[in-house]
Coordinates of C-alpha atoms and ligand atoms in Angstrom, one line a residue:
X1 CA -0.1 -0.1 0.1
X2 CA 1.3 3.5 -0.9
X3 CA 0.9 6.5 1.4
X4 CA -2.5 8.1 0.7
X5 CA -1.2 11.5 -0.2
X6 CA 0.9 10.3 -3.2
X7 CA 0.6 8.3 -6.3
X8 CA 3.1 5.5 -7.4
X9 CA 5.1 6.1 -10.3
X10 CA 3.4 4.9 -13.4
X11 CA 3.2 1.4 -13.7
X12 CA 4.8 0.2 -10.6
X13 CA 3.3 -0.5 -7.2
X14 CA 6.7 -0.2 -5.4
X15 CA 9.8 2.1 -5.6
X16 CA 13.5 1.5 -6.6
X17 CA 14.4 3.4 -3.4
X18 CA 12.8 4.4 -0.5
X19 CA 14.7 7.2 1.7
X20 CA 14.0 7.6 5.3
X21 CA 14.3 11.1 6.2
X22 CA 14.1 14.3 4.2
X23 CA 16.9 16.2 5.7
X24 CA 19.5 17.8 3.2
X25 CA 21.4 14.7 2.7
X26 CA 18.0 12.7 2.0
X27 CA 17.3 15.2 -0.5
X28 CA 20.7 15.1 -2.1
X29 CA 20.3 11.2 -2.4
X30 CA 16.7 11.7 -3.8
X31 CA 17.8 14.2 -6.5
X32 CA 20.8 12.2 -7.7
X33 CA 18.8 8.9 -7.9
X34 CA 15.6 10.4 -9.5
X35 CA 17.8 12.1 -12.1
X36 CA 19.3 8.7 -12.7
X37 CA 15.9 7.5 -13.5
X38 CA 15.2 5.5 -10.4
X39 CA 11.8 5.9 -8.7
X40 CA 12.2 7.5 -5.5
X41 CA 10.0 7.8 -2.3
X42 CA 11.2 10.1 0.6
X43 CA 9.5 9.5 4.0
X44 CA 9.8 12.4 6.3
X45 CA 8.7 12.5 9.8
X46 CA 8.2 16.2 10.3
X47 CA 5.9 18.3 8.3
X48 CA 8.5 19.9 6.3
X49 CA 11.9 18.7 4.7
X50 CA 15.6 19.8 5.7
X51 CA 16.3 18.3 9.0
X52 CA 18.9 20.6 10.7
X53 CA 19.4 22.7 7.6
X54 CA 16.1 24.7 7.6
X55 CA 15.3 28.6 7.9
X56 CA 12.2 29.5 9.7
X57 CA 10.4 32.8 11.1
X58 CA 10.7 31.6 14.9
X59 CA 9.5 34.9 16.4
X60 CA 5.7 35.5 16.2
X61 CA 4.6 38.3 13.8
X62 CA 8.4 39.2 12.9
X63 CA 9.4 38.9 9.5
X64 CA 12.9 37.5 9.8
X65 CA 13.9 34.1 8.3
X66 CA 16.6 32.6 10.5
X67 CA 18.9 29.4 9.8
X68 CA 17.3 27.9 12.8
X69 CA 20.1 25.2 13.5
X70 CA 22.9 25.1 11.1
X71 CA 24.0 28.3 9.4
X72 CA 27.3 28.3 7.8
X73 CA 28.4 26.3 4.9
X74 CA 31.9 24.9 4.0
X75 CA 31.6 21.2 3.4
X76 CA 29.1 21.3 0.5
X77 CA 30.9 20.4 -2.8
X78 CA 30.4 22.7 -5.7
X79 CA 30.1 19.4 -7.7
X80 CA 26.8 18.5 -5.9
X81 CA 25.5 22.1 -6.6
X82 CA 26.4 22.1 -10.3
X83 CA 25.6 18.3 -10.8
X84 CA 22.0 19.1 -9.5
X85 CA 21.7 22.3 -11.1
X86 CA 20.7 24.1 -7.9
X87 CA 19.8 27.6 -7.8
X88 CA 21.8 28.2 -4.6
X89 CA 24.7 30.8 -3.7
X90 CA 27.2 31.2 -1.0
X91 CA 28.6 34.6 0.1
X92 CA 32.0 35.1 2.0
X93 CA 32.0 37.0 5.0
X94 CA 34.2 40.1 4.9
X95 CA 35.7 39.4 8.3
X96 CA 36.9 35.9 9.6
X97 CA 36.7 36.4 13.2
X98 CA 37.0 38.8 16.2
X99 CA 37.8 37.8 19.6
X100 CA 37.4 40.4 22.2
X101 CA 39.6 40.5 25.4
X102 CA 41.0 42.6 28.1
X103 CA 44.9 43.3 28.1
X104 CA 46.6 45.4 30.8
X105 CA 43.1 46.3 32.0
X106 CA 42.2 47.7 28.6
X107 CA 39.4 46.4 26.3
X108 CA 41.0 45.2 23.0
X109 CA 40.5 42.2 20.6
X110 CA 41.9 40.4 17.8
X111 CA 40.2 41.0 14.2
X112 CA 41.3 38.2 11.7
X113 CA 40.3 39.3 7.9
X114 CA 39.9 42.5 6.0
X115 CA 43.3 41.6 4.1
X116 CA 46.9 40.2 5.1
X117 CA 48.3 43.5 6.2
X118 CA 45.3 44.4 8.4
X119 CA 45.5 40.8 9.9
X120 CA 49.1 41.1 10.5
X121 CA 48.5 44.5 12.2
X122 CA 46.0 43.1 14.3
X123 CA 48.0 40.2 15.5
X124 CA 51.1 42.6 16.2
X125 CA 48.8 45.2 18.2
X126 CA 47.5 42.3 20.5
X127 CA 50.6 40.2 21.0
X128 CA 53.3 42.9 20.5
X129 CA 55.2 41.1 17.5
X130 CA 54.8 39.4 14.4
X131 CA 55.6 35.9 15.7
X132 CA 52.1 34.8 16.4
X133 CA 50.8 35.8 12.9
X134 CA 53.7 34.2 11.2
X135 CA 52.9 30.9 13.3
X136 CA 49.1 31.5 12.1
X137 CA 50.2 31.6 8.4
X138 CA 52.4 28.4 8.6
X139 CA 49.9 26.4 10.4
X140 CA 47.0 27.4 8.2
X141 CA 49.1 26.9 5.1
X142 CA 49.8 23.3 6.3
X143 CA 45.7 22.9 6.8
X144 CA 45.3 24.4 3.3
X145 CA 47.7 21.7 1.8
X146 CA 45.5 18.9 3.6
X147 CA 42.3 20.5 2.5
X148 CA 43.3 20.6 -1.0
X149 CA 44.3 17.1 -0.9
X150 CA 41.4 15.5 1.0
X151 CA 38.5 17.2 0.1
X152 CA 38.2 16.0 -3.4
X153 CA 38.3 12.4 -1.9
X154 CA 35.1 13.0 0.1
X155 CA 33.0 12.0 -2.9
X156 CA 35.0 9.4 -4.2
X157 CA 34.9 5.7 -2.9
X158 CA 36.5 5.6 0.6
X159 CA 40.5 5.6 0.5
X160 CA 42.3 3.4 2.7
X161 CA 44.4 5.1 5.4
X162 CA 47.6 4.6 3.5
X163 CA 46.0 5.8 0.3
X164 CA 44.9 9.0 2.1
X165 CA 48.3 9.5 3.7
X166 CA 49.9 9.2 0.3
X167 CA 47.4 11.7 -1.0
X168 CA 48.3 14.0 1.6
X169 CA 52.1 13.7 1.0
X170 CA 53.1 15.7 3.7
X171 CA 54.3 13.5 7.2
X172 CA 54.3 16.6 9.3
X173 CA 50.9 17.5 8.3
X174 CA 49.7 13.9 8.8
X175 CA 51.2 13.7 12.1
X176 CA 49.5 16.8 13.2
X177 CA 46.2 16.3 12.1
X178 CA 45.9 12.4 12.2
X179 CA 47.8 11.3 14.8
X180 CA 48.9 13.5 17.6
X181 CA 46.3 15.2 19.6
X182 CA 45.5 18.7 18.1
X183 CA 46.6 20.2 21.5
X184 CA 50.3 19.2 20.7
X185 CA 50.2 21.2 17.5
X186 CA 48.3 24.2 19.0
X187 CA 50.7 24.5 21.9
X188 CA 53.8 24.0 19.6
X189 CA 52.9 26.5 17.1
X190 CA 51.3 29.4 19.3
X191 CA 52.2 31.0 22.5
X192 CA 49.2 33.4 23.0
X193 CA 46.5 31.9 25.0
X194 CA 43.6 33.9 23.0
X195 CA 45.4 32.7 19.5
X196 CA 45.6 29.2 20.7
X197 CA 42.0 29.2 21.7
X198 CA 40.7 30.9 18.6
X199 CA 42.5 27.8 16.8
X200 CA 41.3 25.2 19.0
X201 CA 37.7 26.1 18.8
X202 CA 37.2 24.3 15.1
X203 CA 38.1 21.2 17.1
X204 CA 35.1 21.6 19.5
X205 CA 32.1 22.7 17.7
X206 CA 29.7 19.9 18.3
X207 CA 32.3 17.8 19.9
X208 CA 32.9 17.4 23.7
X209 CA 36.7 16.8 23.8
X210 CA 39.5 18.1 25.4
X211 CA 42.7 19.3 23.1
X212 CA 44.7 16.2 24.3
X213 CA 41.7 13.7 24.3
X214 CA 43.5 10.3 23.3
X215 CA 40.3 9.3 21.3
X216 CA 41.3 12.1 18.8
X217 CA 37.4 13.2 18.5
X218 CA 38.8 16.7 18.4
X219 CA 41.2 16.0 15.6
X220 CA 38.5 14.7 13.5
X221 CA 36.2 17.6 14.2
X222 CA 39.0 19.8 13.3
X223 CA 39.7 18.3 10.2
X224 CA 36.3 18.5 9.0
X225 CA 36.5 22.1 10.0
X226 CA 39.5 23.0 8.0
X227 CA 39.0 21.1 4.7
X228 CA 35.6 22.3 3.4
X229 CA 35.8 23.3 -0.3
X230 CA 39.6 22.8 -0.2
X231 CA 40.2 25.9 1.8
X232 CA 38.4 25.7 5.1
X233 CA 36.4 28.8 4.4
X234 CA 32.9 29.0 6.1
X235 CA 30.6 31.0 3.9
X236 CA 26.9 32.2 4.4
X237 CA 24.2 30.6 2.3
X238 CA 22.2 33.4 0.6
X239 CA 18.8 33.3 1.8
X240 CA 19.7 31.2 4.8
X241 CA 20.0 27.3 5.1
X242 CA 16.6 26.9 4.1
X243 CA 17.5 28.1 0.7
X244 CA 19.6 25.0 0.1
X245 CA 17.0 22.7 1.2
X246 CA 14.4 24.3 -0.9
X247 CA 16.7 24.3 -3.9
X248 CA 17.4 20.4 -3.1
X249 CA 13.7 19.6 -2.7
X250 CA 12.9 21.5 -5.7
X251 CA 15.7 19.5 -7.7
X252 CA 14.4 16.1 -6.3
X253 CA 10.7 16.7 -7.2
X254 CA 11.6 18.1 -10.5
X255 CA 13.4 14.7 -11.3
X256 CA 10.4 12.9 -10.4
X257 CA 11.1 11.9 -6.5
X258 CA 8.0 11.8 -4.3
X259 CA 8.5 13.8 -1.1
X260 CA 6.0 12.7 1.6
X261 CA 6.1 14.9 4.8
X262 CA 4.4 13.8 7.8
X263 CA 5.5 10.1 7.2
X264 CA 7.4 8.5 10.1
X265 CA 9.3 5.2 9.1
X266 CA 8.6 2.8 11.9
X267 CA 10.2 -0.5 10.8
X268 CA 12.4 -1.6 8.1
X269 CA 12.3 -5.3 6.9
X270 CA 14.9 -6.6 4.7
X271 CA 16.1 -10.0 3.0
X272 CA 18.9 -8.0 1.6
X273 CA 17.3 -8.0 -2.0
X274 CA 14.0 -6.3 -1.3
X275 CA 12.8 -4.4 1.6
X276 CA 9.6 -3.1 3.1
X277 CA 9.3 0.2 5.1
X278 CA 6.1 0.5 7.4
X279 CA 5.5 4.1 8.1
X280 CA 3.0 6.1 10.5
X281 CA 0.9 9.1 9.5
X282 CA -1.5 11.2 11.5
X283 CA -4.3 9.2 9.7
X284 CA -2.8 5.5 10.1
X285 CA -0.1 3.1 9.0
X286 CA 1.1 2.0 5.6
X287 CA 4.0 0.2 3.9
X288 CA 6.5 1.0 0.9
X289 CA 8.3 -1.7 -0.8
X290 CA 11.6 -1.0 -2.3
X291 CA 14.7 -2.7 -3.9
X292 CA 16.9 -0.4 -1.8
X293 CA 16.4 1.7 1.4
X294 CA 18.7 4.8 2.2
X295 CA 18.3 6.0 5.8
X296 CA 19.0 9.8 6.4
X297 CA 18.0 9.3 10.0
X298 CA 20.7 8.7 12.4
X299 CA 22.6 5.4 13.0
X300 CA 20.6 4.9 16.2
X301 CA 17.1 5.3 14.4
X302 CA 18.4 3.0 11.6
X303 CA 19.0 0.2 14.4
X304 CA 15.7 1.0 15.8
X305 CA 13.9 0.5 12.5
X306 CA 16.0 -2.7 11.6
X307 CA 16.1 -4.3 15.1
X308 CA 19.8 -4.2 15.1
X309 CA 22.0 -3.3 18.1
X310 CA 22.4 0.6 18.2
X311 CA 25.9 2.1 18.0
X312 CA 27.6 3.5 21.2
X313 CA 25.8 6.8 21.3
X314 CA 28.1 10.2 21.6
X315 CA 26.0 13.1 23.0
X316 CA 25.8 16.6 21.8
X317 CA 27.2 19.3 24.0
X318 CA 26.2 22.6 22.5
X319 CA 23.8 25.5 23.4
X320 CA 22.1 27.1 20.2
X321 CA 20.6 30.5 20.6
X322 CA 18.8 32.6 18.0
X323 CA 18.3 36.2 18.4
X324 CA 16.8 39.4 16.6
X325 CA 18.3 42.4 17.5
X326 CA 17.0 46.1 17.0
X327 CA 20.5 47.3 16.7
X328 CA 24.0 45.8 16.8
X329 CA 25.4 46.5 20.5
X330 CA 28.4 48.8 21.1
X331 CA 31.5 47.1 21.9
X332 CA 34.1 48.0 25.0
X333 CA 36.8 47.8 22.4
X334 CA 36.0 51.1 20.6
X335 CA 38.7 50.3 17.9
X336 CA 36.4 48.1 16.2
X337 CA 33.2 48.7 14.2
X338 CA 30.6 46.1 15.6
X339 CA 29.4 45.6 12.0
X340 CA 32.8 44.0 11.2
X341 CA 33.2 42.4 14.8
X342 CA 29.8 40.6 14.4
X343 CA 30.2 39.8 10.7
X344 CA 32.8 37.0 11.3
X345 CA 32.8 34.5 14.1
X346 CA 32.8 36.4 17.2
X347 CA 34.5 34.3 20.0
X348 CA 33.5 34.5 23.6
X349 CA 35.3 33.0 26.6
X350 CA 37.3 30.8 24.0
X351 CA 40.6 31.4 25.5
X352 CA 42.8 28.2 25.4
X353 CA 42.8 28.1 29.2
X354 CA 39.1 28.9 29.4
X355 CA 38.1 26.0 27.0
X356 CA 40.0 23.7 29.1
X357 CA 38.6 24.7 32.4
X358 CA 34.9 24.6 30.8
X359 CA 35.6 21.1 29.5
X360 CA 36.8 20.0 33.0
X361 CA 34.1 21.7 34.8
X362 CA 31.6 19.9 32.5
X363 CA 33.2 16.7 32.7
X364 CA 32.9 16.8 36.4
X365 CA 29.1 17.2 35.9
X366 CA 28.8 21.0 36.3
X367 CA 27.9 23.9 34.0
X368 CA 31.1 25.9 32.9
X369 CA 31.3 28.8 35.2
X370 CA 32.3 31.0 32.0
X371 CA 30.5 29.1 29.2
X372 CA 32.5 29.5 25.9
X373 CA 30.4 30.4 22.8
X374 CA 30.6 31.9 19.4
X375 CA 28.2 34.3 17.6
X376 CA 27.8 35.7 14.2
X377 CA 25.4 37.9 12.6
X378 CA 23.9 36.4 9.3
X379 CA 22.2 39.5 8.2
X380 CA 25.2 41.5 7.8
X381 CA 26.4 39.5 4.9
X382 CA 23.0 38.8 3.5
X383 CA 20.3 41.3 4.5
X384 CA 17.6 39.6 2.4
X385 CA 16.8 37.2 5.2
X386 CA 15.1 40.4 6.9
X387 CA 11.8 41.7 5.6
X388 CA 12.5 45.2 4.1
X389 CA 11.1 47.2 7.0
X390 CA 13.3 45.4 9.5
X391 CA 16.4 45.7 7.2
X392 CA 15.8 49.6 6.7
X393 CA 15.4 50.0 10.6
X394 CA 18.8 48.4 11.2
X395 CA 17.5 45.2 12.7
X396 CA 20.1 42.3 12.7
X397 CA 20.1 38.6 13.5
X398 CA 22.4 36.9 15.9
X399 CA 23.4 33.3 16.1
X400 CA 25.1 31.9 19.2
X401 CA 26.6 28.3 19.4
X402 CA 27.8 27.3 22.9
X403 CA 30.3 24.7 23.6
X404 CA 31.2 22.2 26.3
X405 CA 27.6 21.6 27.8
X406 CA 26.8 17.8 27.4
X407 CA 23.3 16.4 27.1
X408 CA 23.9 14.9 30.4
X409 CA 23.8 18.2 32.3
X410 CA 20.4 19.0 31.2
X411 CA 18.9 15.4 32.2
X412 CA 17.7 16.5 35.6
X413 CA 15.8 19.6 34.6
X414 CA 16.3 20.7 31.3
X415 CA 14.1 24.0 31.4
X416 CA 15.9 25.3 34.5
X417 CA 19.6 24.4 33.2
X418 CA 18.9 25.9 29.8
X419 CA 17.7 29.3 31.6
X420 CA 20.7 29.0 34.0
X421 CA 23.2 28.4 31.1
X422 CA 21.7 31.0 28.7
X423 CA 22.2 33.6 31.5
X424 CA 25.8 32.7 32.3
X425 CA 26.5 32.7 28.6
X426 CA 24.9 36.1 27.8
X427 CA 26.8 37.4 30.7
X428 CA 30.1 36.5 29.2
X429 CA 29.1 38.3 26.0
X430 CA 27.9 41.3 28.0
X431 CA 31.3 41.6 29.6
X432 CA 32.6 42.8 26.3
X433 CA 29.6 45.0 25.4
X434 CA 29.3 48.7 26.3
X435 CA 25.5 48.2 26.6
X436 CA 23.7 45.0 27.7
X437 CA 22.5 42.7 24.9
X438 CA 19.1 42.5 26.3
X439 CA 18.6 46.3 25.6
X440 CA 19.3 45.5 21.9
X441 CA 16.9 42.6 21.7
X442 CA 13.9 43.1 19.2
X443 CA 10.3 42.1 20.5
X444 CA 7.8 39.9 18.8
X445 CA 4.0 40.6 18.3
X446 CA 3.3 39.7 21.8
X447 CA 6.1 41.7 23.4
X448 CA 8.3 38.9 24.1
X449 CA 12.4 39.4 23.5
X450 CA 13.2 37.6 20.3
X451 CA 15.4 34.9 21.4
X452 CA 15.1 30.9 21.4
X453 CA 17.5 28.8 23.3
X454 CA 17.9 25.2 22.3
X455 CA 19.9 22.6 24.6
X456 CA 21.1 19.0 23.2
X457 CA 17.8 17.3 24.7
X458 CA 15.6 20.1 22.8
X459 CA 17.4 19.3 19.6
X460 CA 17.0 15.5 20.4
X461 CA 13.3 16.1 20.8
X462 CA 13.0 18.5 17.8
X463 CA 14.9 16.8 15.2
X464 CA 15.8 13.3 16.5
X465 CA 19.6 13.9 17.2
X466 CA 20.7 11.2 19.4
X467 CA 21.9 12.9 22.7
X468 CA 21.4 16.2 20.7
X469 CA 24.6 15.3 18.5
X470 CA 24.7 17.8 15.7
X471 CA 26.5 15.1 13.5
X472 CA 24.4 12.0 14.7
X473 CA 27.4 10.4 16.1
X474 CA 31.2 11.3 16.6
X475 CA 32.9 12.3 13.3
X476 CA 34.9 9.5 11.5
X477 CA 38.2 9.6 9.7
X478 CA 37.7 10.3 6.1
X479 CA 39.3 7.0 5.1
X480 CA 38.3 3.3 5.4
X481 CA 38.2 1.4 9.0
X482 CA 37.4 -2.0 10.0
X483 CA 34.0 -2.7 8.7
X484 CA 33.3 0.2 6.5
X485 CA 32.4 -0.5 2.9
X486 CA 33.4 1.1 -0.5
X487 CA 31.5 4.2 0.0
X488 CA 31.2 4.5 4.0
X489 CA 27.4 4.1 3.8
X490 CA 27.0 0.5 3.9
X491 CA 25.3 -1.3 6.7
X492 CA 24.9 -5.1 7.5
X493 CA 22.0 -5.2 5.4
X494 CA 23.2 -5.4 1.6
X495 CA 20.4 -3.2 0.4
X496 CA 20.1 -0.8 3.3
X497 CA 22.5 2.2 3.3
X498 CA 23.1 5.1 5.5
X499 CA 22.7 8.4 3.6
X500 CA 23.1 10.9 6.5
X501 CA 25.4 12.6 8.8
X502 CA 26.2 9.1 10.6
X503 CA 27.6 7.6 7.7
X504 CA 31.5 7.8 7.4
X505 CA 32.4 11.3 5.9
X506 CA 29.0 12.5 7.2
X507 CA 28.4 15.3 9.5
X508 CA 27.8 19.2 8.7
X509 CA 25.9 20.4 5.8
X510 CA 27.8 18.6 2.9
X511 CA 25.4 16.6 0.9
X512 CA 28.4 14.0 0.9
X513 CA 26.6 11.1 2.4
X514 CA 23.7 11.8 0.3
X515 CA 25.7 11.8 -2.8
X516 CA 27.9 8.6 -1.7
X517 CA 24.6 6.5 -1.0
X518 CA 23.4 7.5 -4.2
X519 CA 26.4 6.4 -6.1
X520 CA 26.5 3.1 -4.3
X521 CA 23.0 2.3 -5.4
X522 CA 23.7 3.5 -8.9
X523 CA 26.9 1.3 -9.1
X524 CA 24.6 -1.8 -7.8
X525 CA 23.1 -1.0 -11.2
X526 CA 19.9 -3.0 -10.2
X527 CA 17.1 -0.4 -9.5
Ligands
FAD601 C1 22.3 23.6 16.2 C2 23.0 23.1 15.0 C3 24.1 24.1 14.4 C4 24.8 23.4 13.2 N1 25.6 24.3 12.6 C5 26.1 23.8 11.5 C6 26.9 24.6 10.6 O1 26.6 25.8 10.7 N2 27.3 24.2 9.3 C7 27.2 22.9 9.3 O2 27.8 22.6 8.1 N3 26.7 22.1 9.9 C8 26.2 22.4 11.1 N4 25.5 21.5 11.8 C9 25.4 20.2 11.5 C10 24.5 19.8 10.4 O3 23.4 20.6 10.4 C11 24.0 18.4 10.4 O4 25.2 17.4 10.5 C12 23.1 18.0 8.9 O5 22.3 18.9 8.8 C13 22.9 16.7 9.1 O6 22.2 16.6 7.8 P1 21.4 15.1 7.7 O7 20.6 15.4 6.3 O8 22.5 14.1 7.4 O9 20.4 14.7 8.9 P2 19.3 15.6 9.6 O10 19.2 17.2 9.1 O11 19.4 15.4 10.9 O12 18.0 15.2 8.8 C14 17.6 13.8 9.1 C15 16.0 13.8 9.0 O13 15.5 12.5 9.0 C16 14.2 12.8 9.8 N5 13.8 11.5 10.2 C17 14.2 10.7 11.3 N6 13.8 9.7 11.7 C18 12.9 9.5 11.0 C19 11.9 8.4 10.8 N7 11.8 7.5 11.4 N8 11.2 8.5 9.5 C20 11.0 9.4 8.7 N9 12.0 10.6 8.8 C21 12.8 10.8 10.0 C22 14.3 14.0 10.4 O14 13.1 14.4 10.8 C23 15.1 14.7 9.8 O15 14.4 15.6 8.7 C24 24.5 22.1 13.1 C25 23.7 21.2 13.5 C26 23.0 21.8 14.6 C27 21.9 20.9 15.3

């Protein structure tokens, strides 16, 4: 029986491929497969597609369309955009980052971006010499070489570890990124605590780990943060993350895929050749049959669907806050224009020592005393996400991503802990502002401040992310390991593949696992 809201492709009662989940990766897979002539059904549990890559108007009566969860793009290969003919653009940010601090009792900060000479001068002003800037250039030249060589492999069959090492062709870079805890390189290269912290943050986004964690989870996170596009640049999706999802959904539909929202898969039965996917809607239950099943939902959800043992969970550790401001706040550091400071990644309480302390406190079961976070203002680079009236009045969006607050800290009382953490996080920001952020917040139609905060448990509830992990599971090395198949999407069932962030080389808004699962199906050549 087919879902009631749709019709089967002409002449068939079943599909070549059923995709469980209409996140951006499920849509990438759907678009590739439908364009290759396969009949495709996407089952999405929510009433909209996109998963964690969506834009919404979260504040009642306010015409501001925010990237609600993910907000910057780096890992999406241009090849996917061009293969699928997506009407989707990225815009570079004028400033890479700003980090406020206090030195010798005076507010100051480090502005990275705006050209080489300006960045060099900013480092010299903060640290008193060119040493840290030269170290910065050397370090990012190393990661840049790795990026150029590793990024193109993400959409190819999974290389062996040795093949990837040969491709990197730089033993120092290999040791630095793939073998030694990233804390070693950060401490070897840099001596300034603030500079060390700025570098380390890329290893901690969505990953609860210390700089010296022997698991190297922080290295994998760092790697995915510096290889995107072969440069590691993080760009602004024009129109917000929802513009990407909309373009992908359009491409999938135009090629003939059926997107069924409000359809939650509840069971997958397979003999390795044919599969049936049972699903639930508001009106009842149904079953769709297919040659292949692609699962965009998490590995945990996949195990629940097939009745297999779930993999070891890796909880998320972030606070996500969306805000709308009537104006950008003034800074204590008057040498920087807020329109530049907020255009890049604005680091708060992310000194190297602060990050280590926050991690240690959270690992001991307490909220960090000075919660680290980073913020960025989308509307400075892409004003089109605001209605014309708000844009004309100088309103701006602000996105905050907090680190080192694992899901377990919220288990006792999610609401109270969310409020406590939010207050502590905003106090860290306020310490660098010449006026409290609260004074700058816009109000919605009911007079409430335009601010929404989401903990890992909220994200688990809203999006089905296991433990609120933004990458579905701990990120993997981008090479073969024991048990990984040709594309890194294979499962123990021959005709069931992962096509989401939980696949090898998944995580982030990349479309990579969606592309790779589609390639695996097309290579099988049988539907
Ligand atoms: C707060 C936050 C900030 C982030 N920031 C960034 C960022 O700036 N840049 C970046 O690159 N990445 C970022 N990420 C990570 C990135 O968003 C995710 O890794 C990526 O979106 C995962 O995409 P996906 O399609 O694989 O999975 P998801 O987006 O998780 O989509 C999975 C889909 O499957 C559906 N589903 C689940 N179970 C079922 C079922 N049983 N039946 C039917 N449907 C089901 C879900 O509803 C969902 O729509 C962020 C994530 C979060 C949460």
